[in-house]
């Protein structure tokens, strides 16, 4: 890391960074700008960012990509594509045949659905659900943490009790308990698909906010005794404004860090639940693909590796990126 | 001390009551027809509205929910008789109701599956410590060396991958692809029947849990060992001329182990409460796999029984951790 250091010293060199009479050259940088600069100098973080952006683009443009490759997730008469053991015939690609352009990822055993189309839709669902859950959990965590920390007294007691209560509930078991009920209730309705997604997001986010809420409560407890908050209060600033304008900007760092670590956890949880058969069932999911592929692993390992590698790479990239964000935001770390 | 334990037990009981009532209410109000699963089994999927009404009445779904919940809790403590389709089944304490699919008391089946889950949990937790702590100690002693850095970063990568993918790959290669002779036949055989088969069937599951879970223990024990090794009393011990082995294992490790106990207690509780992924992947017929099948069959009494079971295990393990912690660390006073 020799180049960045040199860059920094030239920046700090008063002779160079402050040419005579030209004050416009000095720019104030917000802490977030500085952190972003540090992040961009971290090679691992940049690679992870590229990977994540690639997945996001694949997910956003999955419809277009499906058209570009001429594949769809719908198949009529699956038996015409399959051998008697349920594995695709050689002319439709792996495992018996070689690569064919009409089905770049091959086709699925039993259902003969095109793997690429299914995989792309799985990517979109996975990212969509993880992003929505992250947003809901973050908002919930911020609101509960701010209120508990700032209001104190009975509000704090009640909110802290709920935070602890949710922490004692085993996530997987609650998700498993709720799933059959949703299925029973909405199975025959018109909104089955939407209901499944909304409930999954709710279950995921209701079990993801506690850590953030605790973190923010702690930060706010120490911040609210600081002079600038007292000053704002003396000036007669309404509580809502103090919370949003004075406190919130000071706790951006922990929020960003915990949000960036929530995302991979939700991606993993979504596909894990789908693998157990209790996630979304009406839409494609990488987890379901894994479950389907387990039985065909001996004949058709590629079918398993497509979703598996996708989950591993995406979760790993998001996790490492989250760690890098934490390091970048913490002025104490030197890498 | 005793007053503290009593207080914790009471608050644990309150949380348990809350959890069990939530589960009960969820099954009461959640499904549109809670008795439907029972009706479908008894009439072999020819459930008419009239039959459904009869079952709804027999299962008590038309009564007041609080009265029914009272009967349920009473049944857990003293047992009760349940009559369905004019057949009375004696359900001894602890009675969690009758399974909708088999018509037998839930506890009887649970008793049979408990040893499998306990075996998985005990073996896995044992390996957590057996692999994790020595590695952490070794890394702490060689802090900053290449081996230490390689260990820390490779464990960071392993712990970023979702556990079930790790276990699934291990299962597929060892048991399906290579068919390793003795390891490659996962499943549960009671230890009283055939200890060798018991060990062989569970070894792979233990290894997966151990290798994956030990990363956390390595990290924690490395951290607390590094801290302990820099204490004054370690320098004193070294200055006295004690052998390095005694200094590291007797003086430093003893202090470093205290925080490990806390995490271990909670992890062990979580394992006992449900090793759902492990049991599904390695086909071990324990509580977790049983819950999954019950969910597919909408067998509500089983699901609520397992939810209550795992919540109580978690609460008790938290309490045990706090008590053991105060015994190990004289600075902690329970109050």
XYZ file of C-alpha atoms in Angstrom:
670
model
C 0.000 0.000 0.000
C 2.705 2.467 -0.889
C 0.844 4.548 -3.446
C -2.036 5.720 -1.203
C 0.406 6.804 1.503
C 2.294 8.938 -0.976
C -0.982 10.389 -2.138
C -1.956 11.269 1.394
C 1.316 13.005 2.167
C 1.080 15.152 -0.924
C -2.431 16.050 0.075
C -1.293 17.012 3.534
C 1.731 18.927 2.319
C 0.867 22.544 3.070
C 2.996 23.849 0.187
C 1.169 21.851 -2.416
C -2.357 21.702 -1.113
C -2.469 25.377 -0.342
C -1.261 27.358 -3.349
C -0.869 31.095 -2.739
C -4.121 32.942 -2.401
C -6.269 30.128 -3.722
C -8.522 29.190 -0.805
C -10.953 27.262 -2.998
C -8.488 24.360 -3.121
C -9.101 23.491 0.527
C -12.172 21.376 0.685
C -13.966 20.330 3.846
C -14.694 16.624 3.854
C -17.504 15.084 5.833
C -16.601 11.972 7.867
C -18.596 9.872 5.399
C -16.594 11.268 2.463
C -13.352 10.415 4.242
C -14.626 6.920 5.014
C -15.662 6.459 1.389
C -12.195 7.489 0.266
C -10.679 4.918 2.609
C -13.072 2.289 1.320
C -12.099 2.939 -2.291
C -8.430 2.398 -1.400
C -9.212 -1.032 0.089
C -8.623 -3.556 -2.705
C -10.749 -6.320 -1.186
C -13.620 -3.890 -0.727
C -13.459 -2.717 -4.339
C -13.511 -6.295 -5.656
C -16.445 -7.131 -3.391
C -18.249 -3.995 -4.521
C -17.840 -4.980 -8.158
C -19.220 -8.447 -7.425
C -22.205 -7.042 -5.551
C -22.951 -4.479 -8.265
C -22.792 -7.269 -10.850
C -25.369 -9.315 -8.933
C -27.580 -6.262 -8.510
C -27.429 -5.547 -12.249
C -28.225 -9.182 -13.051
C -31.189 -9.006 -10.710
C -32.501 -5.712 -12.083
C -32.190 -6.680 -15.719
C -33.191 -10.327 -15.327
C -36.151 -9.902 -17.662
C -34.024 -8.386 -20.417
C -31.305 -10.992 -19.952
C -33.818 -13.777 -20.229
C -34.988 -12.316 -23.534
C -31.420 -11.805 -24.726
C -30.600 -15.470 -24.166
C -34.036 -16.547 -25.380
C -34.893 -18.503 -22.265
C -37.986 -18.597 -20.049
C -38.819 -20.149 -16.715
C -41.871 -21.841 -18.218
C -41.762 -25.197 -19.939
C -44.445 -27.235 -21.593
C -44.280 -31.031 -21.841
C -41.169 -31.531 -19.723
C -40.908 -35.207 -20.645
C -39.703 -34.421 -24.182
C -36.517 -32.926 -22.718
C -35.798 -35.647 -20.198
C -34.437 -39.161 -20.021
C -36.359 -41.744 -18.069
C -34.353 -41.077 -14.894
C -35.481 -37.435 -14.930
C -32.096 -36.047 -16.011
C -32.063 -33.900 -19.186
C -31.263 -35.546 -22.532
C -27.807 -35.014 -24.012
C -28.955 -32.598 -26.743
C -30.143 -30.094 -24.126
C -26.777 -29.623 -22.456
C -25.217 -30.948 -19.275
C -24.817 -33.340 -17.596
C -24.696 -35.797 -20.540
C -24.236 -33.288 -23.334
C -21.934 -30.331 -23.779
C -22.679 -26.613 -23.606
C -25.583 -25.478 -25.801
C -26.449 -21.856 -26.519
C -30.188 -22.290 -26.159
C -29.743 -23.343 -22.510
C -26.464 -21.836 -21.245
C -26.896 -23.184 -17.694
C -28.584 -26.407 -18.806
C -32.113 -27.405 -17.885
C -33.466 -28.715 -14.617
C -34.161 -32.384 -14.016
C -37.808 -33.431 -13.493
C -39.322 -30.076 -14.511
C -37.066 -29.279 -17.518
C -37.186 -25.570 -16.660
C -34.288 -23.564 -18.075
C -31.726 -23.099 -15.320
C -30.531 -19.668 -16.418
C -34.024 -18.193 -16.376
C -34.767 -19.773 -13.015
C -31.417 -18.680 -11.601
C -31.909 -15.082 -12.742
C -35.363 -14.884 -11.219
C -33.955 -16.441 -8.062
C -31.313 -13.706 -7.955
C -33.958 -11.032 -8.238
C -36.174 -12.541 -5.547
C -33.277 -13.089 -3.217
C -31.980 -9.538 -3.494
C -35.459 -8.041 -3.454
C -36.433 -9.807 -0.249
C -33.083 -9.181 1.433
C -33.160 -5.467 0.538
C -36.743 -4.970 1.679
C -36.056 -6.794 4.935
C -32.939 -4.739 5.526
C -34.839 -1.506 5.032
C -37.690 -2.512 7.340
C -35.333 -3.866 10.009
C -33.133 -0.769 9.855
C -36.041 1.631 10.190
C -37.469 -0.410 13.044
C -34.111 -0.563 14.784
C -33.490 3.166 14.399
C -36.930 4.165 15.672
C -36.884 1.824 18.657
C -33.269 2.634 19.537
C -33.742 6.405 19.274
C -36.945 6.410 21.288
C -35.646 4.064 23.987
C -32.388 5.957 24.349
C -33.788 9.465 24.236
C -37.083 9.162 26.092
C -35.772 6.990 28.927
C -38.105 6.054 31.775
C -41.068 3.844 31.091
C -40.732 4.055 27.297
C -37.178 2.756 27.556
C -38.213 -0.044 29.907
C -41.009 -1.259 27.659
C -38.963 -1.046 24.457
C -35.949 -2.718 26.073
C -38.165 -5.540 27.316
C -39.442 -6.144 23.799
C -35.917 -6.024 22.402
C -34.789 -8.653 24.895
C -37.915 -10.709 24.359
C -37.310 -10.887 20.615
C -33.692 -11.807 21.254
C -34.719 -14.866 23.250
C -36.992 -16.200 20.508
C -35.235 -18.652 18.206
C -35.510 -17.141 14.734
C -35.603 -20.336 12.714
C -38.314 -21.861 14.832
C -40.559 -18.819 14.677
C -40.130 -18.664 10.912
C -41.009 -22.342 10.728
C -44.045 -21.836 12.953
C -45.471 -18.986 10.942
C -44.923 -20.543 7.516
C -47.602 -23.284 7.626
C -50.212 -20.842 8.861
C -49.603 -18.430 6.037
C -49.782 -21.257 3.563
C -53.030 -22.537 4.972
C -54.603 -19.112 5.153
C -53.678 -17.688 1.775
C -53.275 -20.846 -0.314
C -56.569 -20.456 -2.125
C -56.647 -16.649 -2.185
C -55.720 -14.342 -5.066
C -52.816 -12.746 -3.229
C -50.942 -15.902 -2.264
C -47.724 -14.832 -3.949
C -47.715 -11.310 -2.513
C -48.724 -12.580 0.925
C -45.791 -14.979 0.976
C -43.292 -12.268 0.097
C -44.717 -9.759 2.579
C -44.746 -12.315 5.368
C -41.237 -13.489 4.653
C -40.001 -9.902 4.743
C -41.870 -9.360 7.996
C -40.459 -12.484 9.628
C -36.917 -11.691 8.513
C -37.011 -8.052 9.548
C -38.821 -8.657 12.838
C -35.880 -10.800 13.850
C -33.175 -8.528 12.525
C -33.709 -5.187 14.219
C -32.743 -5.926 17.835
C -28.981 -5.611 17.477
C -29.253 -2.223 15.789
C -31.810 -0.982 18.324
C -29.524 -1.882 21.231
C -26.535 -0.284 19.551
C -28.378 2.965 18.853
C -29.909 3.070 22.316
C -26.444 2.898 23.824
C -25.082 5.620 21.546
C -28.044 7.901 22.178
C -27.800 7.412 25.954
C -24.332 8.945 25.893
C -25.092 11.526 23.198
C -28.153 13.004 24.875
C -26.069 14.290 27.796
C -23.769 16.209 25.445
C -23.790 19.995 25.286
C -25.142 20.372 21.768
C -28.247 18.390 22.652
C -28.747 20.393 25.814
C -28.317 23.573 23.793
C -30.901 22.451 21.295
C -33.300 21.641 24.068
C -32.774 24.977 25.796
C -33.436 26.715 22.481
C -36.820 25.038 22.494
C -36.268 22.635 19.639
C -39.072 20.065 19.441
C -38.061 16.488 20.354
C -38.678 15.174 16.852
C -36.302 17.747 15.415
C -33.634 16.994 18.021
C -33.867 13.306 17.197
C -33.685 13.739 13.442
C -31.402 16.768 13.070
C -29.083 16.506 16.074
C -28.831 12.855 17.065
C -29.343 10.926 13.839
C -26.368 12.428 11.947
C -24.109 11.402 14.830
C -25.056 7.745 14.670
C -24.828 7.277 10.919
C -21.687 5.144 11.229
C -23.138 2.311 13.343
C -26.271 2.352 11.195
C -24.324 1.973 7.964
C -22.195 -0.820 9.418
C -25.068 -2.851 10.784
C -27.110 -2.366 7.621
C -24.281 -3.612 5.452
C -23.928 -6.715 7.616
C -27.697 -7.316 7.701
C -27.940 -7.709 3.943
C -25.803 -10.886 3.642
C -27.519 -12.383 6.681
C -30.903 -11.915 5.019
C -29.712 -13.317 1.690
C -28.497 -16.415 3.531
C -31.659 -16.665 5.619
C -33.946 -16.357 2.604
C -32.310 -19.174 0.703
C -31.962 -21.226 3.879
C -35.685 -21.042 4.553
C -36.440 -21.860 0.925
C -34.114 -24.858 1.208
C -36.101 -26.084 4.207
C -39.251 -25.653 2.146
C -40.762 -22.807 4.151
C -39.590 -19.732 2.223
C -41.317 -18.448 -0.854
C -42.696 -21.306 -2.903
C -44.621 -19.536 -5.613
C -41.527 -17.827 -7.024
C -38.106 -19.190 -7.949
C -35.508 -19.170 -5.215
C -31.919 -20.361 -5.039
C -32.765 -22.277 -1.891
C -35.430 -24.322 -3.641
C -33.004 -25.027 -6.456
C -30.542 -26.412 -3.894
C -33.189 -28.648 -2.423
C -34.180 -29.953 -5.851
C -30.558 -30.495 -6.863
C -29.564 -32.528 -3.808
C -31.265 -35.648 -5.118
C -29.549 -35.379 -8.516
C -26.090 -34.501 -7.260
C -24.467 -37.736 -8.397
C -25.631 -37.430 -12.014
C -25.828 -33.662 -12.308
C -23.528 -31.753 -9.921
C -23.636 -28.574 -12.039
C -27.304 -28.110 -11.151
C -26.356 -27.856 -7.475
C -23.329 -25.660 -8.024
C -25.232 -22.925 -9.865
C -27.286 -21.753 -6.873
C -24.658 -22.789 -4.337
C -21.861 -20.737 -5.850
C -24.209 -17.800 -6.333
C -25.168 -17.771 -2.648
C -21.605 -18.302 -1.438
C -20.120 -15.594 -3.666
C -22.853 -13.051 -2.956
C -22.910 -13.611 0.796
C -19.136 -13.666 1.036
C -18.782 -10.465 -0.994
C -21.450 -8.691 1.055
C -19.895 -9.828 4.329
C -16.381 -8.787 3.399
C -17.729 -5.497 2.109
C -19.523 -4.968 5.401
C -16.301 -5.619 7.309
C -14.452 -3.188 5.049
C -17.127 -0.542 5.620
C -16.729 -0.990 9.353
C -12.968 -0.573 9.121
C -13.324 2.459 6.865
C -15.732 4.179 9.243
C -13.610 3.491 12.310
C -10.862 6.103 12.521
C -8.896 3.907 14.929
C -8.137 1.080 12.493
C -5.037 1.340 10.361
C -4.754 -1.166 7.593
C -27.497 -15.834 45.131
C -30.578 -18.024 45.690
C -32.794 -14.974 45.547
C -31.238 -14.107 42.178
C -31.809 -17.612 40.793
C -35.388 -17.536 42.009
C -35.940 -14.141 40.393
C -34.486 -15.345 37.106
C -36.565 -18.522 37.202
C -39.729 -16.491 37.724
C -38.932 -14.094 34.893
C -38.051 -17.100 32.716
C -41.408 -18.654 33.531
C -43.153 -15.408 32.547
C -41.343 -15.337 29.197
C -42.198 -19.006 28.652
C -45.841 -18.326 29.411
C -45.770 -15.446 26.905
C -44.107 -17.596 24.234
C -46.450 -20.533 24.718
C -49.494 -18.316 24.669
C -48.268 -16.561 21.507
C -47.781 -19.903 19.788
C -51.163 -21.086 20.985
C -52.907 -17.910 19.825
C -51.057 -18.060 16.517
C -52.488 -21.482 15.817
C -55.863 -20.446 17.114
C -56.372 -17.359 14.989
C -53.829 -17.977 12.213
C -55.265 -20.749 10.046
C -58.729 -20.242 8.622
C -59.719 -23.726 9.832
C -57.356 -24.995 12.546
C -59.098 -28.364 12.689
C -58.735 -28.992 8.966
C -55.467 -30.985 9.168
C -56.970 -33.340 11.736
C -60.139 -33.693 9.694
C -58.180 -34.463 6.524
C -56.222 -37.255 8.214
C -59.204 -38.865 9.878
C -61.374 -38.864 6.779
C -58.502 -39.579 4.351
C -58.859 -36.227 2.576
C -62.632 -36.391 2.236
C -63.355 -33.737 4.791
C -66.922 -32.415 4.487
C -68.022 -29.186 6.201
C -70.137 -31.251 8.617
C -67.194 -33.431 9.639
C -65.033 -30.318 9.953
C -67.580 -28.777 12.329
C -67.504 -31.916 14.474
C -63.708 -31.870 14.659
C -63.663 -28.145 15.407
C -65.942 -28.794 18.352
C -64.000 -31.825 19.579
C -60.664 -30.022 19.451
C -62.218 -27.117 21.312
C -61.650 -24.533 18.599
C -65.134 -23.104 19.160
C -64.526 -22.424 22.853
C -62.973 -19.415 24.514
C -59.249 -19.272 23.788
C -58.234 -18.531 27.392
C -60.192 -21.488 28.724
C -58.610 -23.761 26.137
C -55.144 -22.382 26.851
C -55.725 -23.059 30.544
C -56.610 -26.672 29.729
C -53.509 -26.959 27.565
C -51.186 -25.666 30.297
C -52.970 -27.818 32.861
C -52.383 -30.817 30.608
C -48.664 -30.100 30.498
C -48.472 -30.326 34.289
C -50.993 -32.998 35.251
C -52.052 -34.638 31.989
C -55.570 -34.980 30.670
C -57.824 -37.214 28.637
C -58.615 -36.211 25.077
C -61.591 -37.561 23.197
C -61.631 -37.484 19.431
C -64.128 -39.372 17.264
C -65.447 -41.063 20.419
C -62.023 -42.548 21.158
C -60.532 -41.371 24.429
C -56.763 -41.207 24.617
C -55.096 -40.876 27.978
C -52.431 -38.223 27.636
C -50.090 -38.266 30.632
C -48.180 -35.250 31.896
C -46.411 -33.567 30.188
C -49.288 -33.580 27.717
C -48.807 -31.400 24.639
C -51.962 -32.640 22.989
C -52.430 -35.342 20.367
C -50.630 -35.333 17.058
C -53.074 -34.647 14.234
C -51.445 -37.157 11.942
C -50.866 -40.115 14.284
C -53.464 -39.415 16.987
C -50.944 -40.312 19.672
C -49.748 -38.021 22.472
C -47.038 -35.658 21.198
C -44.741 -36.267 24.150
C -44.377 -39.992 23.334
C -42.912 -39.185 19.926
C -40.843 -36.363 21.324
C -39.224 -38.674 23.874
C -38.126 -40.976 21.065
C -36.531 -38.180 19.063
C -34.871 -36.351 21.905
C -31.789 -38.640 22.165
C -30.894 -37.977 18.511
C -30.934 -34.200 18.956
C -29.041 -34.422 22.244
C -26.398 -36.640 20.621
C -25.895 -34.171 17.775
C -25.748 -31.199 20.136
C -23.358 -32.749 22.655
C -20.934 -34.017 20.009
C -21.001 -30.782 18.037
C -20.531 -28.600 21.105
C -17.680 -30.807 22.313
C -15.871 -30.301 19.007
C -16.459 -26.533 19.159
C -14.262 -26.447 22.233
C -11.883 -29.223 21.275
C -10.931 -27.600 17.970
C -11.630 -23.955 18.672
C -9.864 -23.245 21.956
C -6.465 -24.906 21.227
C -6.365 -23.170 17.843
C -7.139 -19.836 19.458
C -4.441 -20.368 22.086
C -1.891 -21.371 19.458
C -2.750 -18.347 17.326
C -2.510 -16.002 20.312
C 0.959 -17.331 21.226
C 2.192 -16.747 17.698
C 0.390 -13.452 17.296
C 1.339 -11.528 14.181
C 3.053 -14.492 12.536
C 2.111 -15.678 9.066
C 0.313 -18.749 10.464
C -1.775 -16.550 12.747
C -2.766 -14.220 9.931
C -3.614 -17.119 7.607
C -5.749 -18.738 10.313
C -7.623 -15.548 11.161
C -8.405 -14.638 7.567
C -9.355 -18.158 6.470
C -11.707 -18.435 9.432
C -13.224 -15.093 8.516
C -14.039 -16.524 5.092
C -15.415 -19.806 6.472
C -17.665 -18.053 8.944
C -19.037 -15.809 6.175
C -20.412 -18.807 4.283
C -23.887 -19.919 5.370
C -23.601 -23.039 7.547
C -26.128 -25.144 5.674
C -24.237 -24.827 2.380
C -21.063 -25.972 4.090
C -22.832 -28.963 5.637
C -24.686 -29.784 2.429
C -21.490 -29.910 0.385
C -19.785 -32.056 3.018
C -22.724 -34.446 3.009
C -22.964 -34.649 -0.768
C -19.274 -35.386 -1.249
C -18.674 -37.732 1.667
C -21.940 -39.635 1.598
C -23.196 -39.407 -1.987
C -20.234 -38.896 -4.274
C -17.278 -40.665 -2.671
C -19.382 -42.862 -0.388
C -16.704 -43.039 2.277
C -17.248 -46.460 3.885
C -18.106 -45.741 7.485
C -18.557 -41.986 7.618
C -20.737 -41.954 4.518
C -23.861 -43.433 6.072
C -25.265 -40.584 8.151
C -28.337 -41.208 10.237
C -29.214 -41.974 13.809
C -28.937 -45.361 15.482
C -29.577 -45.440 19.243
C -26.337 -45.829 21.176
C -27.817 -48.697 23.179
C -28.459 -50.627 19.962
C -25.152 -50.275 18.193
C -22.576 -47.809 19.532
C -20.348 -48.115 16.447
C -23.184 -47.273 14.056
C -24.272 -44.478 16.383
C -20.831 -42.934 16.240
C -20.361 -43.445 12.499
C -23.773 -42.065 11.636
C -23.250 -38.883 13.603
C -19.519 -38.320 13.050
C -19.959 -36.347 9.835
C -22.616 -34.097 11.362
C -20.396 -33.473 14.381
C -17.432 -32.678 12.191
C -19.425 -30.163 10.158
C -20.835 -28.470 13.230
C -17.420 -28.532 14.882
C -15.392 -27.172 11.993
C -17.910 -24.471 11.233
C -18.668 -23.503 14.828
C -15.084 -23.565 16.075
C -14.190 -20.473 14.007
C -16.058 -18.320 16.486
C -14.323 -19.986 19.429
C -10.929 -19.574 17.839
C -11.615 -15.886 17.372
C -12.827 -15.329 20.912
C -10.207 -17.451 22.635
C -7.480 -15.842 20.543
C -8.715 -12.405 21.575
C -9.000 -13.138 25.264
C -5.704 -15.068 25.288
C -3.901 -12.118 23.711
C -5.338 -9.921 26.429
C -4.517 -12.371 29.230
C -0.950 -12.916 28.034
C -0.214 -9.213 28.313
C -1.300 -9.019 31.971
C 1.146 -8.247 34.736
C 0.670 -11.556 36.529
C 1.814 -13.414 33.431
C 5.016 -11.390 33.411
C 5.426 -12.141 37.111
C 4.885 -15.846 36.500
C 7.451 -15.801 33.706
C 9.897 -13.831 35.874
C 9.564 -16.435 38.625
C 10.976 -18.905 36.127
C 7.860 -21.017 35.675
C 7.897 -23.189 32.561
C 6.094 -21.605 29.588
C 3.601 -24.457 29.484
C 2.469 -23.747 33.040
C 2.266 -20.031 32.406
C 0.181 -20.402 29.259
C -2.148 -23.189 30.288
C -2.490 -22.649 34.019
C -2.298 -18.909 34.437
C -3.417 -17.348 31.191
C -5.885 -19.890 29.851
C -7.834 -20.040 33.081
C -8.539 -16.325 32.916
C -9.136 -16.406 29.178
C -11.729 -19.165 29.382
C -14.310 -17.164 31.321
C -15.837 -15.308 28.346
C -15.737 -18.543 26.315
C -18.017 -20.216 28.852
C -20.677 -17.588 28.240
C -20.778 -18.086 24.500
C -20.528 -21.825 24.856
C -23.539 -22.034 27.142
C -25.692 -20.052 24.758
C -24.463 -21.985 21.719
C -25.091 -25.305 23.390
C -28.602 -24.190 24.263
C -29.198 -23.135 20.662
C -27.970 -26.519 19.438
C -30.249 -28.389 21.835
C -33.166 -26.170 20.898
C -32.985 -27.341 17.329
C -30.375 -28.493 14.886
C -32.832 -28.226 12.028
C -30.402 -27.828 9.142
C -28.046 -30.505 10.438
C -30.863 -32.962 10.947
C -32.379 -32.325 7.542
C -29.098 -32.555 5.654
C -27.750 -35.627 7.454
C -31.153 -37.250 7.759
C -31.026 -37.569 11.539
C -34.459 -38.244 12.948
C -34.409 -35.759 15.820
C -36.569 -32.889 16.998
C -35.605 -30.611 14.099
C -36.493 -32.998 11.295
C -39.669 -33.905 13.157
C -40.682 -30.237 13.308
C -40.096 -29.897 9.573
C -42.308 -32.883 8.749
C -44.951 -31.661 11.164
C -44.976 -28.287 9.430
C -45.530 -29.884 6.044
C -48.434 -31.878 7.485
C -49.826 -28.853 9.390
C -49.576 -30.901 12.574
C -50.022 -27.964 14.928
C -49.671 -29.700 18.335
C -46.209 -30.960 17.363
C -45.072 -27.542 16.162
C -46.253 -25.794 19.316
C -44.665 -28.473 21.509
C -41.288 -28.064 19.814
C -41.557 -24.268 20.014
C -42.211 -24.419 23.753
C -39.467 -26.996 24.205
C -36.794 -24.950 22.488
C -37.827 -21.703 24.169
C -37.464 -23.370 27.584
C -34.079 -24.825 26.654
C -32.861 -21.382 25.601
C -34.116 -19.700 28.768
C -32.566 -22.351 31.021
C -29.238 -22.231 29.212
C -29.126 -18.449 29.596
C -29.739 -18.823 33.312
C -27.109 -21.552 33.649
C -24.574 -19.338 31.860
C -25.162 -16.469 34.275
C -24.756 -18.700 37.322
C -21.617 -20.443 36.040
C -20.181 -17.089 35.040
C -20.485 -15.737 38.572
C -18.843 -18.871 39.933
C -15.890 -18.575 37.540
C -15.324 -14.862 37.772
C -15.215 -13.612 41.365
C -15.633 -10.030 40.170
C -19.191 -10.730 39.015
C -21.790 -10.498 41.748
C -25.314 -11.568 40.958
C -28.009 -9.324 42.323
